[in-house]
mmCIF file of C-alpha atoms in Angstrom:
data_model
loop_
_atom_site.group_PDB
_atom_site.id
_atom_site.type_symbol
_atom_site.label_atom_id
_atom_site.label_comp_id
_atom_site.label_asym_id
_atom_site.label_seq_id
_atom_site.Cartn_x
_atom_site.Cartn_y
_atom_site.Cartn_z
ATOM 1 C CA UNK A 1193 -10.592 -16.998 -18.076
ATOM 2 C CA UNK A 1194 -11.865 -18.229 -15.061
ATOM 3 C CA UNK A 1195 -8.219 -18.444 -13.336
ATOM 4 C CA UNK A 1196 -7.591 -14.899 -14.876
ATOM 5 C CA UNK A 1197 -10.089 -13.842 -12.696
ATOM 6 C CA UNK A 1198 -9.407 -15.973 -9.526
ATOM 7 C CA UNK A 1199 -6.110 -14.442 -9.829
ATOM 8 C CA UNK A 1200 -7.571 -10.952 -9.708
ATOM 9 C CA UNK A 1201 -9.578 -11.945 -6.357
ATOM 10 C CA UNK A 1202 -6.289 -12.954 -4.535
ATOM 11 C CA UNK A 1203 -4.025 -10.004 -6.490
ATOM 12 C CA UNK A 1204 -6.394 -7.632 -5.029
ATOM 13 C CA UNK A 1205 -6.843 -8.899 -1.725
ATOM 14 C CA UNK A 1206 -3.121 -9.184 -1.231
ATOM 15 C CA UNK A 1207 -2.160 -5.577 -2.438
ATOM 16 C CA UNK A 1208 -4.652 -3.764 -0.169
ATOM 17 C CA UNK A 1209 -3.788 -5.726 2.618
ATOM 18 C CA UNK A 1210 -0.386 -4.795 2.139
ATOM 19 C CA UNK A 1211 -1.202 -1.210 1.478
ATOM 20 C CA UNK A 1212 -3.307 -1.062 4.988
ATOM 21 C CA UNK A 1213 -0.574 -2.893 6.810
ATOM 22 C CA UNK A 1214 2.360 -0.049 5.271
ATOM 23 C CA UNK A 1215 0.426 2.759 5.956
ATOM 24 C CA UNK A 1216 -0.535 1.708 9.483
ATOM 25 C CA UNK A 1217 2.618 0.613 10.338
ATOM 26 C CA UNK A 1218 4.392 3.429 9.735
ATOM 27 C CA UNK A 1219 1.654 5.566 11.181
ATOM 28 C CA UNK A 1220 1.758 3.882 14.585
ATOM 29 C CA UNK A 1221 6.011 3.559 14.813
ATOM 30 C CA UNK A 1222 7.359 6.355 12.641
ATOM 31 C CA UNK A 1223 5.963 9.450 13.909
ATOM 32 C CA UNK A 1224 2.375 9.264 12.458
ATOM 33 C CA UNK A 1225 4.047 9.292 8.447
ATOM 34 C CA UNK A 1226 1.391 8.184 6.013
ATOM 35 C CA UNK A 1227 3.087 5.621 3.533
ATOM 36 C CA UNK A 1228 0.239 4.730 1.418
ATOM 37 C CA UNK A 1229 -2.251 8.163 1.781
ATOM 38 C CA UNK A 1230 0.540 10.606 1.555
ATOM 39 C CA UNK A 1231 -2.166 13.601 1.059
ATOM 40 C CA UNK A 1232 -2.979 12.761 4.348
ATOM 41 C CA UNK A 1233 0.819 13.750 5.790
ATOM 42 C CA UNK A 1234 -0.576 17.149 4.817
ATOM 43 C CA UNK A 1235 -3.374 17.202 7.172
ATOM 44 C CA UNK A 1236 -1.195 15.759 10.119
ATOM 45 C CA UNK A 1237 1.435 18.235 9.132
ATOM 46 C CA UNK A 1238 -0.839 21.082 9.342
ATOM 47 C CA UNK A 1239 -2.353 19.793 12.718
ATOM 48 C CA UNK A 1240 1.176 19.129 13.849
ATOM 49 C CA UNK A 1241 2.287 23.038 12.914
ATOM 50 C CA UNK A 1242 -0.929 24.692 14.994
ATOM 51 C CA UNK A 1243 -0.143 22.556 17.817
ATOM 52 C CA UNK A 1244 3.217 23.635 17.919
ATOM 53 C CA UNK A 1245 5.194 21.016 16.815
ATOM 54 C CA UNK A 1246 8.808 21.422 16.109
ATOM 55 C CA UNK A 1247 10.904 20.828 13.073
ATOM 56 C CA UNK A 1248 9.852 17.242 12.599
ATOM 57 C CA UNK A 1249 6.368 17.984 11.398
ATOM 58 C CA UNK A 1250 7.865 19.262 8.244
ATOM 59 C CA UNK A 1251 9.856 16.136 7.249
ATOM 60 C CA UNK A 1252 6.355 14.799 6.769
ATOM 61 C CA UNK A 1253 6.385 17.052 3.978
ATOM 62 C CA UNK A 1254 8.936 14.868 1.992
ATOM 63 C CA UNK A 1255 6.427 11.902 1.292
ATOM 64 C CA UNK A 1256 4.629 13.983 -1.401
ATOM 65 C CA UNK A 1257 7.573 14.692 -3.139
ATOM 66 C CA UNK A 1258 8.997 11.001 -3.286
ATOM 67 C CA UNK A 1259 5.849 9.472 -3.669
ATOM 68 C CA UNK A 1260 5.868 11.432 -7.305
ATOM 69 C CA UNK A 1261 9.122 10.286 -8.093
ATOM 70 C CA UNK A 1262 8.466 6.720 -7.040
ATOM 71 C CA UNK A 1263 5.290 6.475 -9.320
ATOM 72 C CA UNK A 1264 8.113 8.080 -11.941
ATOM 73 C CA UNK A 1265 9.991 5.347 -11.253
ATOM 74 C CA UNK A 1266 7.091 2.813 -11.487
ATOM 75 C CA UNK A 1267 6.685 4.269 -15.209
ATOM 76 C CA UNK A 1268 9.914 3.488 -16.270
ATOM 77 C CA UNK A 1269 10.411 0.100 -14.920
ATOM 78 C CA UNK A 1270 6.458 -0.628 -16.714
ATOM 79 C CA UNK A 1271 8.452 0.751 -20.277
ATOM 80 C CA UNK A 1272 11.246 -1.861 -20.019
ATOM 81 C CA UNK A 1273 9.738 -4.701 -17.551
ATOM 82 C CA UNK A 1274 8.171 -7.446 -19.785
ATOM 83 C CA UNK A 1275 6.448 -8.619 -16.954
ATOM 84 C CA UNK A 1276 3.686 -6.475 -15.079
ATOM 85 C CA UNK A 1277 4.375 -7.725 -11.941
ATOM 86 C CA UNK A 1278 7.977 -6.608 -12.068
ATOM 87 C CA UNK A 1279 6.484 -2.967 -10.374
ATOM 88 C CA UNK A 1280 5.488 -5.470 -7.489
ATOM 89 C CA UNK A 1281 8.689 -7.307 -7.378
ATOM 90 C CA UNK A 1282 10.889 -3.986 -6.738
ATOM 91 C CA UNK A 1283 7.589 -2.691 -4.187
ATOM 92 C CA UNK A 1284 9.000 -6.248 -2.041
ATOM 93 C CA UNK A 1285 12.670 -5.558 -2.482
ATOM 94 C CA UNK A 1286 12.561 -2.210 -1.099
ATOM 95 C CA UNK A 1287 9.991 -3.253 1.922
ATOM 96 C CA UNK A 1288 12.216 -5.962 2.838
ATOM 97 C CA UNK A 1289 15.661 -3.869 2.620
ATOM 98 C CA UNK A 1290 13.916 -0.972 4.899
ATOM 99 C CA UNK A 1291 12.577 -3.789 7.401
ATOM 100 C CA UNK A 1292 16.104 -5.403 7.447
ATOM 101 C CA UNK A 1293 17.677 -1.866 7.703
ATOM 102 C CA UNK A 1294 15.226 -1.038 10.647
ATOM 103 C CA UNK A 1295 16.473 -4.125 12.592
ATOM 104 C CA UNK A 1296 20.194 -3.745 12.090
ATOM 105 C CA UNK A 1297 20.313 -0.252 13.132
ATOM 106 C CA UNK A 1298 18.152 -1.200 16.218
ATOM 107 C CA UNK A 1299 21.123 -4.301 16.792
ATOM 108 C CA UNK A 1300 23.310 -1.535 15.854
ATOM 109 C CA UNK A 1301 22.746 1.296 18.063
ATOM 110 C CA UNK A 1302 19.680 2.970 19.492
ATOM 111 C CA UNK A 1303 16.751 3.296 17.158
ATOM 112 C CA UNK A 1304 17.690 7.054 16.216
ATOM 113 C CA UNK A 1305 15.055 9.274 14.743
ATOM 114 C CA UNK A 1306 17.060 9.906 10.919
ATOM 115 C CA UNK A 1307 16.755 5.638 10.613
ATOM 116 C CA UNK A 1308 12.885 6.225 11.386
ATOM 117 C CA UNK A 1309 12.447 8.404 9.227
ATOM 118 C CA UNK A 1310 14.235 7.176 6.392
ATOM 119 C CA UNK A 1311 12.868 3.729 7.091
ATOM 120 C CA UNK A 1312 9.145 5.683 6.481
ATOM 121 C CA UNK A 1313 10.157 7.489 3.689
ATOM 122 C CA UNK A 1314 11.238 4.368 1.758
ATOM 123 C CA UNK A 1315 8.512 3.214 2.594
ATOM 124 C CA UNK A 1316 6.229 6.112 1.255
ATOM 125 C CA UNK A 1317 8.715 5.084 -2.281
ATOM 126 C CA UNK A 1318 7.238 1.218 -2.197
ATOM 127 C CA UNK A 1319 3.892 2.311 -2.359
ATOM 128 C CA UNK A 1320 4.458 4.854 -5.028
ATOM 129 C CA UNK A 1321 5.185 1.885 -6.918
ATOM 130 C CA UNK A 1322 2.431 0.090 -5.715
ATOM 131 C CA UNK A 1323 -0.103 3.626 -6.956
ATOM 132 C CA UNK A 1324 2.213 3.374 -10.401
ATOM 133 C CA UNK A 1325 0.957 -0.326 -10.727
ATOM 134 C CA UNK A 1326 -2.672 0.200 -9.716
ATOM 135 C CA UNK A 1327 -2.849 3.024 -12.603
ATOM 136 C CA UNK A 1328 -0.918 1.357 -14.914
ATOM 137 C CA UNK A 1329 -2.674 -2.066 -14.785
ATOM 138 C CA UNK A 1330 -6.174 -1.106 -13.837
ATOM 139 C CA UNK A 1331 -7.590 -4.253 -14.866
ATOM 140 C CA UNK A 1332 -5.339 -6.661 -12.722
ATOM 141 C CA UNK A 1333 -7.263 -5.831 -9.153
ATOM 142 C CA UNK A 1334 -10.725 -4.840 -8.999
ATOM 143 C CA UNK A 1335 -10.092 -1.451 -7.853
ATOM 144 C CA UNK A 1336 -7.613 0.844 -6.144
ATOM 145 C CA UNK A 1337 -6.069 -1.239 -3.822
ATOM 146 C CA UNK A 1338 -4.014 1.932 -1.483
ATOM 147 C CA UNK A 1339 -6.786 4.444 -1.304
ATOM 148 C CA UNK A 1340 -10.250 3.593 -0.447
ATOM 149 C CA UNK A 1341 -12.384 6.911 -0.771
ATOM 150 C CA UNK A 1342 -13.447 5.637 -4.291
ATOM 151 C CA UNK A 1343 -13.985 2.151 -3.232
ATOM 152 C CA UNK A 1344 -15.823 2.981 -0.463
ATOM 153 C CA UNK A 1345 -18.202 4.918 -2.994
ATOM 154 C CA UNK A 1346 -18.499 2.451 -5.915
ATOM 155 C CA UNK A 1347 -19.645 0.119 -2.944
ATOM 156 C CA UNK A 1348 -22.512 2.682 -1.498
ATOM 157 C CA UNK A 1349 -23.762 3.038 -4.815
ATOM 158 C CA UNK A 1350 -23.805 -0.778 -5.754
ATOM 159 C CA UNK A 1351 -25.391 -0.823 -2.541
ATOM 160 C CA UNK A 1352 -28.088 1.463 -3.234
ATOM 161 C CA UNK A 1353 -28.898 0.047 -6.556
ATOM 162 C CA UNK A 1354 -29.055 -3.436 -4.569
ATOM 163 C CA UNK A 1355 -31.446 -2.267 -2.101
ATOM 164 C CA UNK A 1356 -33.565 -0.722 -4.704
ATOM 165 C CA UNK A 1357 -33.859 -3.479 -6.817
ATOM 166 C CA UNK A 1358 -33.895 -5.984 -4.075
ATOM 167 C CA UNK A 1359 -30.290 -7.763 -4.981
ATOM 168 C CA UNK A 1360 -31.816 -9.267 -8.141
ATOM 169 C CA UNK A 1361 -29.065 -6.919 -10.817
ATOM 170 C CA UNK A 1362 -26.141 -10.157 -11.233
ATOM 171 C CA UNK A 1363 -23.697 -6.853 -12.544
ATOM 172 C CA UNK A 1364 -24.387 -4.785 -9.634
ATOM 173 C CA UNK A 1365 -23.816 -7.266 -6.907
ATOM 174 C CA UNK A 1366 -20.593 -8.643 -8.783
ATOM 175 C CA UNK A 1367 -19.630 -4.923 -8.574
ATOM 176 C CA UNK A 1368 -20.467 -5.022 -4.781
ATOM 177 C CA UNK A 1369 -18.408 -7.790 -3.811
ATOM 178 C CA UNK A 1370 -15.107 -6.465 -5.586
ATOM 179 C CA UNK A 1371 -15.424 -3.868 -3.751
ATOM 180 C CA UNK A 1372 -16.204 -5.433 -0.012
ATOM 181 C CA UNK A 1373 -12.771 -7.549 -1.074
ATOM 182 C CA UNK A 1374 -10.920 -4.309 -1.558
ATOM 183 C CA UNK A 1375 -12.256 -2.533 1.597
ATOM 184 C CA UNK A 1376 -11.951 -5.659 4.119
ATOM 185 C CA UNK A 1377 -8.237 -6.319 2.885
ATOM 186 C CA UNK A 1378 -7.344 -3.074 3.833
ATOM 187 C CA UNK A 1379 -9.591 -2.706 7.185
ATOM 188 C CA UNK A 1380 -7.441 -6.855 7.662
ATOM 189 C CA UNK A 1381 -3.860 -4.681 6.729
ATOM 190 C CA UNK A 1382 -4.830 -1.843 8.967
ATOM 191 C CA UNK A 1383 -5.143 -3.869 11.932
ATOM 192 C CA UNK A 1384 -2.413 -6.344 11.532
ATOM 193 C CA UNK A 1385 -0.105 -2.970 10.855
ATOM 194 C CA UNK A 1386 -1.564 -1.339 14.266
ATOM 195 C CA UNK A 1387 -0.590 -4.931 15.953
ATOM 196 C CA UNK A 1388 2.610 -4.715 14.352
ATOM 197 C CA UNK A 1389 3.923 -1.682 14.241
ATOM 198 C CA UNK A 1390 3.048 -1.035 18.148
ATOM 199 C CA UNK A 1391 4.534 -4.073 19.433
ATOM 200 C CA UNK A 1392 7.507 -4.805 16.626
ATOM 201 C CA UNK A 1393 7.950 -1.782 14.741
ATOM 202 C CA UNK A 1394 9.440 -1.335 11.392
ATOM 203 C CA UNK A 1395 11.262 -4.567 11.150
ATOM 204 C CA UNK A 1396 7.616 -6.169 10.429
ATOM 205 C CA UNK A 1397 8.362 -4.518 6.814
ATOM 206 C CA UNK A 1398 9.852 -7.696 5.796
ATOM 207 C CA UNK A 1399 6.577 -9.616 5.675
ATOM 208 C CA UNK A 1400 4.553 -7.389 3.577
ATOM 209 C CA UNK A 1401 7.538 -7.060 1.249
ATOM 210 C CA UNK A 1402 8.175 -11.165 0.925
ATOM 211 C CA UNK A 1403 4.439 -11.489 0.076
ATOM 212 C CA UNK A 1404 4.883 -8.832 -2.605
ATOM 213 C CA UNK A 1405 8.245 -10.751 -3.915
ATOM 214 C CA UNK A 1406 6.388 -14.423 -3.526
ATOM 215 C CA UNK A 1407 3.450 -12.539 -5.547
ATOM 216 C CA UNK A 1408 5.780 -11.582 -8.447
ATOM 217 C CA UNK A 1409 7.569 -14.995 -8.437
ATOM 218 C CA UNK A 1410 3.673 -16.857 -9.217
ATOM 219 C CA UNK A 1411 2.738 -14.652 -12.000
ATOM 220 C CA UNK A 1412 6.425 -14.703 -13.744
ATOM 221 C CA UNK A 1413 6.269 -18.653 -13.727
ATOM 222 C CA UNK A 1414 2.515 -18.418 -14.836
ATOM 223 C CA UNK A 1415 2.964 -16.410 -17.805
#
Protein backbone atom coordinates (compact mmCIF):
# COMPACT_ATOMS: atom_id res chain seq x y z
CA UNK A 1 0.00 0.00 0.00
CA UNK A 2 2.58 2.16 0.96
CA UNK A 3 4.37 2.01 -2.65
CA UNK A 4 0.77 2.43 -4.14
CA UNK A 5 0.86 5.59 -2.68
CA UNK A 6 4.55 6.67 -3.22
CA UNK A 7 3.70 6.00 -6.71
CA UNK A 8 0.81 8.44 -6.62
CA UNK A 9 3.29 11.26 -5.13
CA UNK A 10 5.71 10.91 -8.17
CA UNK A 11 2.59 10.08 -10.86
CA UNK A 12 1.23 13.32 -9.83
CA UNK A 13 4.15 15.38 -9.66
CA UNK A 14 5.27 14.22 -13.07
CA UNK A 15 1.88 14.80 -14.95
CA UNK A 16 1.43 18.41 -13.78
CA UNK A 17 4.78 19.22 -14.47
CA UNK A 18 4.31 18.06 -17.80
CA UNK A 19 0.98 19.71 -18.17
CA UNK A 20 2.65 23.28 -17.03
CA UNK A 21 5.62 22.71 -19.27
CA UNK A 22 2.94 21.90 -22.62
CA UNK A 23 0.85 24.61 -21.98
CA UNK A 24 3.64 27.14 -21.47
CA UNK A 25 5.52 26.05 -24.14
CA UNK A 26 3.24 26.38 -26.62
CA UNK A 27 2.01 29.62 -25.17
CA UNK A 28 5.39 31.33 -25.38
CA UNK A 29 6.47 29.75 -29.20
CA UNK A 30 3.19 29.02 -30.96
CA UNK A 31 1.31 32.12 -31.03
CA UNK A 32 0.01 32.25 -27.39
CA UNK A 33 -2.17 28.55 -28.09
CA UNK A 34 -3.20 27.10 -24.77
CA UNK A 35 -2.42 23.23 -24.90
CA UNK A 36 -3.46 22.21 -21.55
CA UNK A 37 -6.32 25.19 -20.55
CA UNK A 38 -7.92 25.24 -23.91
CA UNK A 39 -10.99 27.42 -22.38
CA UNK A 40 -8.48 29.82 -22.03
CA UNK A 41 -7.77 30.02 -26.14
CA UNK A 42 -11.24 31.56 -25.85
CA UNK A 43 -10.31 34.44 -23.81
CA UNK A 44 -7.05 35.15 -25.91
CA UNK A 45 -9.16 34.69 -28.97
CA UNK A 46 -11.62 37.17 -27.93
CA UNK A 47 -8.82 39.67 -26.80
CA UNK A 48 -7.05 38.88 -30.03
CA UNK A 49 -10.49 39.77 -32.21
CA UNK A 50 -11.04 43.43 -30.29
CA UNK A 51 -7.55 44.20 -30.85
CA UNK A 52 -7.79 43.58 -34.32
CA UNK A 53 -6.09 40.64 -34.98
CA UNK A 54 -6.25 38.95 -38.27
CA UNK A 55 -7.28 35.53 -39.35
CA UNK A 56 -4.93 33.70 -37.03
CA UNK A 57 -6.80 34.46 -33.86
CA UNK A 58 -9.46 32.13 -35.02
CA UNK A 59 -7.30 29.00 -35.54
CA UNK A 60 -7.11 29.25 -31.77
CA UNK A 61 -10.55 28.26 -32.00
CA UNK A 62 -9.63 24.65 -33.16
CA UNK A 63 -8.14 23.51 -29.68
CA UNK A 64 -11.68 23.19 -28.21
CA UNK A 65 -12.81 21.12 -30.78
CA UNK A 66 -9.78 18.56 -30.76
CA UNK A 67 -9.33 18.65 -27.27
CA UNK A 68 -13.05 16.86 -27.22
CA UNK A 69 -12.11 14.44 -29.62
CA UNK A 70 -8.79 13.65 -28.00
CA UNK A 71 -10.49 12.96 -24.54
CA UNK A 72 -12.87 10.72 -27.13
CA UNK A 73 -10.02 9.13 -28.03
CA UNK A 74 -8.65 8.72 -24.45
CA UNK A 75 -12.10 6.76 -23.81
CA UNK A 76 -11.61 4.33 -26.27
CA UNK A 77 -8.06 3.43 -25.82
CA UNK A 78 -9.22 3.15 -21.58
CA UNK A 79 -12.12 0.38 -23.14
CA UNK A 80 -9.48 -1.82 -24.83
CA UNK A 81 -6.01 -0.83 -22.98
CA UNK A 82 -5.47 -3.38 -20.12
CA UNK A 83 -3.12 -1.17 -18.73
CA UNK A 84 -4.11 2.42 -17.34
CA UNK A 85 -1.13 3.93 -18.19
CA UNK A 86 -1.50 3.06 -21.85
CA UNK A 87 -3.56 6.81 -22.11
CA UNK A 88 -0.02 8.11 -20.92
CA UNK A 89 1.99 6.05 -23.23
CA UNK A 90 0.14 7.44 -26.53
CA UNK A 91 0.14 11.30 -24.50
CA UNK A 92 4.44 10.59 -25.00
CA UNK A 93 4.22 9.23 -28.50
CA UNK A 94 2.43 12.07 -29.86
CA UNK A 95 4.65 14.82 -27.77
CA UNK A 96 7.68 13.29 -29.05
CA UNK A 97 6.47 12.92 -32.88
CA UNK A 98 5.30 16.82 -32.78
CA UNK A 99 8.79 17.79 -31.09
CA UNK A 100 10.65 15.67 -33.76
CA UNK A 101 8.29 17.11 -36.48
CA UNK A 102 9.03 20.72 -35.15
CA UNK A 103 12.81 20.16 -35.61
CA UNK A 104 12.81 18.58 -39.04
CA UNK A 105 10.73 21.14 -40.59
CA UNK A 106 12.99 23.83 -38.92
CA UNK A 107 16.24 21.56 -40.67
CA UNK A 108 13.86 21.45 -43.44
CA UNK A 109 12.89 24.83 -44.38
CA UNK A 110 11.95 27.94 -42.46
CA UNK A 111 9.82 27.41 -39.41
CA UNK A 112 6.47 28.28 -41.39
CA UNK A 113 3.42 29.28 -39.45
CA UNK A 114 0.94 25.91 -40.70
CA UNK A 115 4.04 23.58 -38.87
CA UNK A 116 3.43 25.93 -35.70
CA UNK A 117 0.35 25.56 -35.61
CA UNK A 118 -0.11 22.07 -36.23
CA UNK A 119 2.78 21.34 -33.92
CA UNK A 120 0.29 23.27 -31.07
CA UNK A 121 -2.65 21.68 -32.05
CA UNK A 122 -1.20 18.17 -31.54
CA UNK A 123 -0.23 19.23 -28.82
CA UNK A 124 -3.67 20.56 -27.47
CA UNK A 125 -4.60 16.37 -28.65
CA UNK A 126 -1.77 14.99 -25.96
CA UNK A 127 -3.26 16.68 -23.25
CA UNK A 128 -6.77 15.73 -24.10
CA UNK A 129 -5.47 12.47 -23.34
CA UNK A 130 -3.79 13.49 -20.44
CA UNK A 131 -7.71 15.32 -19.11
CA UNK A 132 -9.22 11.67 -20.42
CA UNK A 133 -6.72 9.97 -17.91
CA UNK A 134 -7.11 12.38 -14.99
CA UNK A 135 -11.09 11.68 -15.21
CA UNK A 136 -10.87 8.32 -15.91
CA UNK A 137 -8.40 7.30 -13.14
CA UNK A 138 -9.14 9.84 -10.47
CA UNK A 139 -7.53 7.95 -7.87
CA UNK A 140 -4.00 7.51 -9.53
CA UNK A 141 -2.80 11.40 -8.80
CA UNK A 142 -4.04 13.33 -6.02
CA UNK A 143 -5.89 15.73 -8.02
CA UNK A 144 -6.25 17.31 -11.44
CA UNK A 145 -2.98 17.44 -12.61
CA UNK A 146 -3.71 20.11 -16.08
CA UNK A 147 -6.01 22.59 -14.47
CA UNK A 148 -5.39 24.10 -11.18
CA UNK A 149 -8.52 26.37 -10.33
CA UNK A 150 -9.82 23.39 -8.18
CA UNK A 151 -6.54 22.61 -6.69
CA UNK A 152 -5.82 25.85 -5.87
CA UNK A 153 -9.24 25.80 -3.85
CA UNK A 154 -9.12 22.38 -2.11
CA UNK A 155 -5.69 23.89 -0.87
CA UNK A 156 -7.29 27.40 0.56
CA UNK A 157 -9.77 25.50 2.27
CA UNK A 158 -7.36 22.82 3.83
CA UNK A 159 -5.64 25.86 4.63
CA UNK A 160 -8.28 27.52 6.44
CA UNK A 161 -9.31 24.53 8.36
CA UNK A 162 -5.41 24.31 9.31
CA UNK A 163 -5.22 27.71 10.57
CA UNK A 164 -8.34 27.30 12.51
CA UNK A 165 -7.51 24.36 14.18
CA UNK A 166 -3.91 25.18 14.52
CA UNK A 167 -2.48 22.22 12.04
CA UNK A 168 -3.46 19.58 14.62
CA UNK A 169 -6.47 17.71 11.84
CA UNK A 170 -3.72 14.62 10.39
CA UNK A 171 -6.70 14.41 7.27
CA UNK A 172 -6.67 17.97 6.57
CA UNK A 173 -2.99 18.58 6.35
CA UNK A 174 -2.53 15.21 4.28
CA UNK A 175 -5.15 16.94 2.06
CA UNK A 176 -2.92 20.12 2.06
CA UNK A 177 0.16 18.67 0.95
CA UNK A 178 -1.42 16.75 -2.16
CA UNK A 179 -2.39 19.63 -3.16
CA UNK A 180 0.96 21.99 -2.68
CA UNK A 181 2.53 18.79 -4.85
CA UNK A 182 0.01 19.40 -7.58
CA UNK A 183 0.31 23.25 -7.64
CA UNK A 184 4.32 23.46 -7.35
CA UNK A 185 4.69 20.78 -10.25
CA UNK A 186 2.87 22.86 -12.40
CA UNK A 187 4.24 26.47 -11.17
CA UNK A 188 8.12 23.88 -11.79
CA UNK A 189 6.43 22.95 -15.62
CA UNK A 190 5.41 26.51 -16.20
CA UNK A 191 8.73 27.86 -15.82
CA UNK A 192 10.86 25.25 -17.36
CA UNK A 193 8.19 25.61 -20.51
CA UNK A 194 8.74 29.63 -20.46
CA UNK A 195 12.72 28.70 -20.44
CA UNK A 196 12.10 26.39 -23.11
CA UNK A 197 9.88 27.38 -25.35
CA UNK A 198 11.59 31.05 -25.59
CA UNK A 199 14.98 29.91 -26.15
CA UNK A 200 14.34 26.26 -28.03
CA UNK A 201 10.91 26.21 -29.09
CA UNK A 202 8.78 23.30 -29.91
CA UNK A 203 11.45 20.76 -30.40
CA UNK A 204 11.68 20.74 -26.36
CA UNK A 205 8.33 18.54 -26.86
CA UNK A 206 10.43 15.55 -26.90
CA UNK A 207 11.33 15.69 -23.21
CA UNK A 208 8.00 15.98 -21.71
CA UNK A 209 6.82 13.25 -24.06
CA UNK A 210 9.93 10.63 -23.14
CA UNK A 211 9.07 11.21 -19.44
CA UNK A 212 5.45 10.35 -20.21
CA UNK A 213 6.70 7.10 -22.34
CA UNK A 214 9.51 6.19 -19.44
CA UNK A 215 6.34 6.70 -17.00
CA UNK A 216 4.22 4.10 -18.86
CA UNK A 217 7.18 1.67 -19.30
CA UNK A 218 7.53 1.56 -14.93
CA UNK A 219 3.98 0.91 -14.26
CA UNK A 220 3.56 -1.84 -17.25
CA UNK A 221 6.63 -3.81 -15.73
CA UNK A 222 5.18 -3.14 -12.15
CA UNK A 223 1.89 -4.55 -12.65
Amino acid sequence: MEIKQNNIWYVTLLLTIIAGYCDTVTFVAADSIFSAHVTGNFIVFAYQIIKGSDLHAWIKLLTFPIFIIAVITGGRIALKATNRYTILFWEGIILVLSGIASYAFGYLQNFEEWTMYTVAMTTVFAMGLQNAFGKLYAKETHGPTTMMTGNVTQASLDLGNLLKNGFKDAEVLLSFKKQLVTLIGFLVGCFLGAVAGKFFGLGTLILPGTAMIICYLYHRDSQ
